[in-house]
PDB file of C-alpha atoms in Angstrom:
ATOM      1  CA  GLY W   1       0.000   0.000   0.000  1.00  0.00           C
ATOM      2  CA  ILE W   2       0.891   3.643  -0.302  1.00  0.00           C
ATOM      3  CA  LEU W   3       0.335   6.105   2.522  1.00  0.00           C
ATOM      4  CA  ASN W   4       0.673   9.872   2.668  1.00  0.00           C
ATOM      5  CA  SER W   5      -1.154  10.431   5.957  1.00  0.00           C
ATOM      6  CA  SER W   6      -2.002   8.566   9.140  1.00  0.00           C
ATOM      7  CA  ASP W   7      -4.160   5.479   8.833  1.00  0.00           C
ATOM      8  CA  THR W   8      -5.584   2.602  10.892  1.00  0.00           C
ATOM      9  CA  LEU W   9      -3.713  -0.681  10.981  1.00  0.00           C
ATOM     10  CA  THR W  10      -5.959  -3.771  11.094  1.00  0.00           C
ATOM     11  CA  ALA W  11      -4.862  -7.408  11.439  1.00  0.00           C
ATOM     12  CA  THR W  12      -6.475 -10.750  12.237  1.00  0.00           C
ATOM     13  CA  LEU W  13      -4.676 -13.016  14.727  1.00  0.00           C
ATOM     14  CA  THR W  14      -5.438 -16.704  15.270  1.00  0.00           C
ATOM     15  CA  ASP W  15      -4.246 -19.201  17.897  1.00  0.00           C
ATOM     16  CA  ALA W  16      -5.643 -22.731  17.526  1.00  0.00           C
ATOM     17  CA  ASN W  17      -5.222 -23.626  21.239  1.00  0.00           C
ATOM     18  CA  GLN W  18      -5.461 -20.494  23.401  1.00  0.00           C
ATOM     19  CA  ASN W  19      -7.307 -17.192  23.491  1.00  0.00           C
ATOM     20  CA  ILE W  20      -5.355 -14.168  22.339  1.00  0.00           C
ATOM     21  CA  SER W  21      -4.468 -11.769  25.139  1.00  0.00           C
ATOM     22  CA  SER W  22      -2.468  -8.996  23.453  1.00  0.00           C
ATOM     23  CA  ALA W  23      -1.136  -7.773  20.125  1.00  0.00           C
ATOM     24  CA  GLU W  24       1.553  -5.361  19.018  1.00  0.00           C
ATOM     25  CA  TYR W  25       3.183  -3.936  15.923  1.00  0.00           C
ATOM     26  CA  PHE W  26       6.617  -2.659  14.942  1.00  0.00           C
ATOM     27  CA  VAL W  27       7.777  -0.570  11.997  1.00  0.00           C
ATOM     28  CA  ASP W  28      10.933  -1.627  10.138  1.00  0.00           C
ATOM     29  CA  VAL W  29      12.701  -3.219  13.152  1.00  0.00           C
ATOM     30  CA  ILE W  30      11.289  -5.959  15.386  1.00  0.00           C
ATOM     31  CA  GLY W  31      11.862  -5.308  19.083  1.00  0.00           C
ATOM     32  CA  ALA W  32      11.654  -7.458  22.181  1.00  0.00           C
ATOM     33  CA  ASP W  33       8.412  -9.252  23.054  1.00  0.00           C
ATOM     34  CA  GLY W  34       5.928  -6.768  24.490  1.00  0.00           C
ATOM     35  CA  SER W  35       7.897  -3.676  23.432  1.00  0.00           C
ATOM     36  CA  GLY W  36       5.888  -2.825  20.298  1.00  0.00           C
ATOM     37  CA  THR W  37       2.967  -0.475  19.856  1.00  0.00           C
ATOM     38  CA  ALA W  38      -0.112  -2.037  21.456  1.00  0.00           C
ATOM     39  CA  MET W  39      -3.116  -2.976  19.349  1.00  0.00           C
ATOM     40  CA  SER W  40      -6.719  -3.264  20.558  1.00  0.00           C
ATOM     41  CA  ALA W  41      -9.461  -5.779  19.824  1.00  0.00           C
ATOM     42  CA  SER W  42     -11.897  -4.355  17.310  1.00  0.00           C
ATOM     43  CA  ASP W  43     -14.764  -5.828  19.370  1.00  0.00           C
ATOM     44  CA  GLY W  44     -13.398  -4.226  22.564  1.00  0.00           C
ATOM     45  CA  THR W  45     -12.003  -7.343  24.308  1.00  0.00           C
ATOM     46  CA  LEU W  46      -9.178  -9.759  23.501  1.00  0.00           C
ATOM     47  CA  ASN W  47     -10.832 -13.020  24.598  1.00  0.00           C
ATOM     48  CA  SER W  48     -11.030 -15.556  21.751  1.00  0.00           C
ATOM     49  CA  HIS W  49      -8.912 -17.798  19.505  1.00  0.00           C
ATOM     50  CA  THR W  50      -9.345 -15.407  16.563  1.00  0.00           C
ATOM     51  CA  GLU W  51      -9.223 -11.655  17.036  1.00  0.00           C
ATOM     52  CA  THR W  52      -9.279  -8.688  14.702  1.00  0.00           C
ATOM     53  CA  VAL W  53      -7.015  -6.030  16.176  1.00  0.00           C
ATOM     54  CA  THR W  54      -6.510  -2.386  15.249  1.00  0.00           C
ATOM     55  CA  ALA W  55      -4.245   0.529  16.082  1.00  0.00           C
ATOM     56  CA  ALA W  56      -3.823   4.088  14.912  1.00  0.00           C
ATOM     57  CA  PHE W  57      -0.899   4.204  12.517  1.00  0.00           C
ATOM     58  CA  PRO W  58       0.801   7.598  12.179  1.00  0.00           C
ATOM     59  CA  VAL W  59       3.206   8.118   9.292  1.00  0.00           C
ATOM     60  CA  SER W  60       4.738  11.238  10.822  1.00  0.00           C
ATOM     61  CA  GLY W  61       8.351  10.512  11.648  1.00  0.00           C
ATOM     62  CA  LEU W  62       8.671   7.971   8.834  1.00  0.00           C
ATOM     63  CA  GLY W  63      10.661   9.084   5.845  1.00  0.00           C
ATOM     64  CA  ASP W  64       9.288   8.754   2.344  1.00  0.00           C
ATOM     65  CA  GLY W  65      10.111   5.369   0.881  1.00  0.00           C
ATOM     66  CA  LYS W  66       9.538   1.679   1.535  1.00  0.00           C
ATOM     67  CA  HIS W  67       8.796   0.390   5.055  1.00  0.00           C
ATOM     68  CA  THR W  68       7.656  -2.820   6.740  1.00  0.00           C
ATOM     69  CA  ILE W  69       5.042  -3.284   9.485  1.00  0.00           C
ATOM     70  CA  TYR W  70       5.386  -6.388  11.666  1.00  0.00           C
ATOM     71  CA  VAL W  71       2.378  -7.600  13.719  1.00  0.00           C
ATOM     72  CA  ARG W  72       2.304 -10.368  16.322  1.00  0.00           C
ATOM     73  CA  GLY W  73       0.064 -11.555  19.122  1.00  0.00           C
ATOM     74  CA  LYS W  74       0.374 -13.241  22.489  1.00  0.00           C
ATOM     75  CA  ASN W  75      -1.947 -15.915  23.902  1.00  0.00           C
ATOM     76  CA  ILE W  76      -3.202 -16.195  27.507  1.00  0.00           C
ATOM     77  CA  ALA W  77      -0.408 -18.719  28.257  1.00  0.00           C
ATOM     78  CA  GLY W  78       2.097 -15.885  27.587  1.00  0.00           C
ATOM     79  CA  ASP W  79       3.411 -17.294  24.309  1.00  0.00           C
ATOM     80  CA  TRP W  80       4.188 -14.787  21.573  1.00  0.00           C
ATOM     81  CA  GLY W  81       3.422 -15.898  18.040  1.00  0.00           C
ATOM     82  CA  SER W  82       5.546 -15.298  14.997  1.00  0.00           C
ATOM     83  CA  GLN W  83       5.162 -11.947  13.325  1.00  0.00           C
ATOM     84  CA  ASP W  84       3.465 -11.340  10.033  1.00  0.00           C
ATOM     85  CA  LYS W  85       4.590  -8.461   7.858  1.00  0.00           C
ATOM     86  CA  LEU W  86       3.151  -5.944   5.453  1.00  0.00           C
ATOM     87  CA  LEU W  87       5.237  -3.880   3.043  1.00  0.00           C
ATOM     88  CA  PHE W  88       4.135  -0.313   2.370  1.00  0.00           C
ATOM     89  CA  THR W  89       5.412   2.933   0.907  1.00  0.00           C
ATOM     90  CA  VAL W  90       5.199   6.394   2.452  1.00  0.00           C
ATOM     91  CA  ASP W  91       4.840   9.149  -0.141  1.00  0.00           C
ATOM     92  CA  THR W  92       4.115  12.614   1.226  1.00  0.00           C
ATOM     93  CA  GLN W  93       5.770  14.648  -1.523  1.00  0.00           C
ATOM     94  CA  PRO W  94       3.880  15.920  -4.567  1.00  0.00           C
ATOM     95  CA  PRO W  95       5.268  15.735  -8.090  1.00  0.00           C
ATOM     96  CA  VAL W  96       7.585  18.570  -9.124  1.00  0.00           C
ATOM     97  CA  ILE W  97       6.808  20.753 -12.142  1.00  0.00           C
ATOM     98  CA  LYS W  98       9.959  22.128 -13.803  1.00  0.00           C
ATOM     99  CA  ASN W  99      11.165  23.675 -17.040  1.00  0.00           C
ATOM    100  CA  VAL W 100       7.794  25.110 -18.071  1.00  0.00           C
ATOM    101  CA  ALA W 101       8.121  26.294 -21.656  1.00  0.00           C
ATOM    102  CA  MET W 102       6.028  27.952 -24.357  1.00  0.00           C
ATOM    103  CA  GLU W 103       6.906  27.694 -28.048  1.00  0.00           C
ATOM    104  CA  TYR W 104       5.193  30.142 -30.377  1.00  0.00           C
ATOM    105  CA  THR W 105       4.142  29.353 -33.960  1.00  0.00           C
ATOM    106  CA  GLY W 106       7.051  29.823 -36.363  1.00  0.00           C
ATOM    107  CA  GLY W 107       9.266  31.167 -33.604  1.00  0.00           C
ATOM    108  CA  TRP W 108       7.377  34.464 -33.388  1.00  0.00           C
ATOM    109  CA  PRO W 109       7.552  36.346 -30.056  1.00  0.00           C
ATOM    110  CA  ALA W 110       3.740  36.565 -29.816  1.00  0.00           C
ATOM    111  CA  VAL W 111       0.590  34.918 -31.136  1.00  0.00           C
ATOM    112  CA  LYS W 112      -2.818  35.948 -32.373  1.00  0.00           C
ATOM    113  CA  THR W 113      -6.197  34.233 -32.458  1.00  0.00           C
ATOM    114  CA  GLY W 114      -5.952  31.057 -34.559  1.00  0.00           C
ATOM    115  CA  ASP W 115      -2.200  30.510 -33.953  1.00  0.00           C
ATOM    116  CA  THR W 116      -0.926  27.496 -32.048  1.00  0.00           C
ATOM    117  CA  VAL W 117       1.236  27.497 -28.943  1.00  0.00           C
ATOM    118  CA  LEU W 118       3.083  24.451 -27.612  1.00  0.00           C
ATOM    119  CA  LEU W 119       3.096  24.395 -23.814  1.00  0.00           C
ATOM    120  CA  SER W 120       5.325  21.872 -22.037  1.00  0.00           C
ATOM    121  CA  ALA W 121       6.743  21.044 -18.619  1.00  0.00           C
ATOM    122  CA  LEU W 122       9.011  18.427 -17.104  1.00  0.00           C
ATOM    123  CA  ILE W 123       7.066  16.514 -14.424  1.00  0.00           C
ATOM    124  CA  GLU W 124       9.028  14.451 -11.888  1.00  0.00           C
ATOM    125  CA  ASP W 125       7.809  12.272  -9.033  1.00  0.00           C
ATOM    126  CA  ALA W 126      10.309  10.533  -6.775  1.00  0.00           C
ATOM    127  CA  GLY W 127       7.610   8.745  -4.784  1.00  0.00           C
ATOM    128  CA  ALA W 128       4.850   6.316  -5.677  1.00  0.00           C
ATOM    129  CA  GLY W 129       4.591   7.383  -9.291  1.00  0.00           C
ATOM    130  CA  LEU W 130       2.922   9.965 -11.440  1.00  0.00           C
ATOM    131  CA  ASN W 131      -0.688   9.704 -12.578  1.00  0.00           C
ATOM    132  CA  PRO W 132      -0.318  10.737 -16.259  1.00  0.00           C
ATOM    133  CA  ALA W 133      -4.048  11.430 -16.622  1.00  0.00           C
ATOM    134  CA  SER W 134      -3.752  14.081 -13.893  1.00  0.00           C
ATOM    135  CA  VAL W 135      -1.318  16.360 -15.757  1.00  0.00           C
ATOM    136  CA  VAL W 136      -3.811  19.080 -16.613  1.00  0.00           C
ATOM    137  CA  LEU W 137      -3.213  22.297 -18.501  1.00  0.00           C
ATOM    138  CA  GLY W 138      -5.564  25.080 -17.448  1.00  0.00           C
ATOM    139  CA  SER W 139      -5.539  27.286 -20.525  1.00  0.00           C
ATOM    140  CA  ALA W 140      -8.801  29.188 -20.127  1.00  0.00           C
ATOM    141  CA  ASN W 141      -7.039  32.471 -20.981  1.00  0.00           C
ATOM    142  CA  LEU W 142      -5.822  30.966 -24.271  1.00  0.00           C
ATOM    143  CA  ASP W 143      -8.659  28.761 -25.519  1.00  0.00           C
ATOM    144  CA  SER W 144     -11.358  28.740 -22.804  1.00  0.00           C
ATOM    145  CA  THR W 145     -10.774  25.144 -21.655  1.00  0.00           C
ATOM    146  CA  THR W 146      -8.519  22.611 -19.918  1.00  0.00           C
ATOM    147  CA  HIS W 147      -6.549  19.746 -21.443  1.00  0.00           C
ATOM    148  CA  VAL W 148      -4.794  16.596 -20.292  1.00  0.00           C
ATOM    149  CA  MET W 149      -1.168  17.119 -21.306  1.00  0.00           C
ATOM    150  CA  LYS W 150       0.572  14.297 -23.184  1.00  0.00           C
ATOM    151  CA  ASP W 151       3.867  12.423 -22.873  1.00  0.00           C
ATOM    152  CA  ASP W 152       3.105   9.923 -25.618  1.00  0.00           C
ATOM    153  CA  GLY W 153       4.475  11.593 -28.747  1.00  0.00           C
ATOM    154  CA  THR W 154       1.095  13.062 -29.735  1.00  0.00           C
ATOM    155  CA  ASN W 155      -0.403  16.559 -29.805  1.00  0.00           C
ATOM    156  CA  GLY W 156       2.945  18.333 -29.930  1.00  0.00           C
ATOM    157  CA  ASP W 157       4.789  16.076 -27.471  1.00  0.00           C
ATOM    158  CA  LYS W 158       8.242  15.575 -28.975  1.00  0.00           C
ATOM    159  CA  VAL W 159       9.506  12.441 -27.192  1.00  0.00           C
ATOM    160  CA  SER W 160       7.253   9.766 -25.722  1.00  0.00           C
ATOM    161  CA  GLY W 161       8.041   8.708 -22.144  1.00  0.00           C
ATOM    162  CA  ASP W 162      10.589  11.413 -21.282  1.00  0.00           C
ATOM    163  CA  ASN W 163       8.409  12.992 -18.529  1.00  0.00           C
ATOM    164  CA  VAL W 164       8.055  16.182 -20.577  1.00  0.00           C
ATOM    165  CA  PHE W 165       4.293  16.648 -20.873  1.00  0.00           C
ATOM    166  CA  SER W 166       3.052  18.867 -23.712  1.00  0.00           C
ATOM    167  CA  TYR W 167      -0.081  20.211 -25.300  1.00  0.00           C
ATOM    168  CA  LEU W 168      -0.521  22.116 -28.558  1.00  0.00           C
ATOM    169  CA  VAL W 169      -3.142  24.828 -27.976  1.00  0.00           C
ATOM    170  CA  THR W 170      -4.940  26.755 -30.715  1.00  0.00           C
ATOM    171  CA  VAL W 171      -5.430  30.266 -29.355  1.00  0.00           C
ATOM    172  CA  SER W 172      -9.044  31.419 -29.436  1.00  0.00           C
ATOM    173  CA  ALA W 173      -8.830  34.206 -26.860  1.00  0.00           C
ATOM    174  CA  SER W 174      -9.006  37.745 -28.109  1.00  0.00           C
ATOM    175  CA  GLY W 175      -7.416  40.884 -26.812  1.00  0.00           C
ATOM    176  CA  ASN W 176      -3.868  42.052 -26.403  1.00  0.00           C
ATOM    177  CA  GLY W 177      -1.552  41.453 -23.499  1.00  0.00           C
ATOM    178  CA  ALA W 178      -0.117  38.625 -21.488  1.00  0.00           C
ATOM    179  CA  LYS W 179      -2.191  35.469 -21.039  1.00  0.00           C
ATOM    180  CA  THR W 180      -1.725  33.057 -18.155  1.00  0.00           C
ATOM    181  CA  PHE W 181      -2.066  29.289 -17.877  1.00  0.00           C
ATOM    182  CA  THR W 182      -1.678  26.732 -15.111  1.00  0.00           C
ATOM    183  CA  ILE W 183      -0.358  23.195 -14.932  1.00  0.00           C
ATOM    184  CA  GLY W 184      -1.610  20.870 -12.222  1.00  0.00           C
ATOM    185  CA  VAL W 185      -0.530  17.304 -11.498  1.00  0.00           C
ATOM    186  CA  SER W 186      -1.116  14.486  -8.995  1.00  0.00           C
ATOM    187  CA  ASP W 187       0.756  11.322  -8.190  1.00  0.00           C
ATOM    188  CA  VAL W 188      -1.048   8.037  -7.546  1.00  0.00           C
ATOM    189  CA  VAL W 189      -1.481   8.742  -3.791  1.00  0.00           C
ATOM    190  CA  PRO W 190      -2.677  11.579  -4.682  1.00  0.00           C
ATOM    191  CA  ASN W 191      -0.278  14.332  -3.650  1.00  0.00           C
ATOM    192  CA  THR W 192      -0.913  17.376  -5.861  1.00  0.00           C
ATOM    193  CA  SER W 193       1.009  20.402  -7.073  1.00  0.00           C
ATOM    194  CA  SER W 194       0.497  23.202  -9.581  1.00  0.00           C
TER     195      SER W 194
END
């Protein structure tokens, strides 16, 4: 799984011979028996052979990247079971938008209604991965709409798969002066930036 904020950890513990009396979890390093973060029975009482246990799971203090949660339980005889593990990734950082560029038709320093403008930006995500469908160009001041920018060699994109997302806009706005546009993007978590 991928996390960018605190969550609830849930696990099911089973002991064929004894009731479960406690449960704990560790992150990345397994400690001594009984030294982990305590987990509670979801039904309020640890008193059966099979228990669903939960605990609040904060990601603050964990660096972005891959981590492992280890969960184990103890029965009423005082025997700790083996731990089970879950791999997860923390991703709290949004994608980075860099090298925003605008290429005018024919190399001119300005455009008029009916001309095309190629807008592009390098989009990088060091975390869980970029959601390509979320790279959105807000070009309402140029052509009164929004577009999903491309990194697939189409619609003005020069090289497929290079993380430079582009869109070729036909200008329909009238009037003189500077026109603005926005680029927004999300990763798969979704962390967003613009």
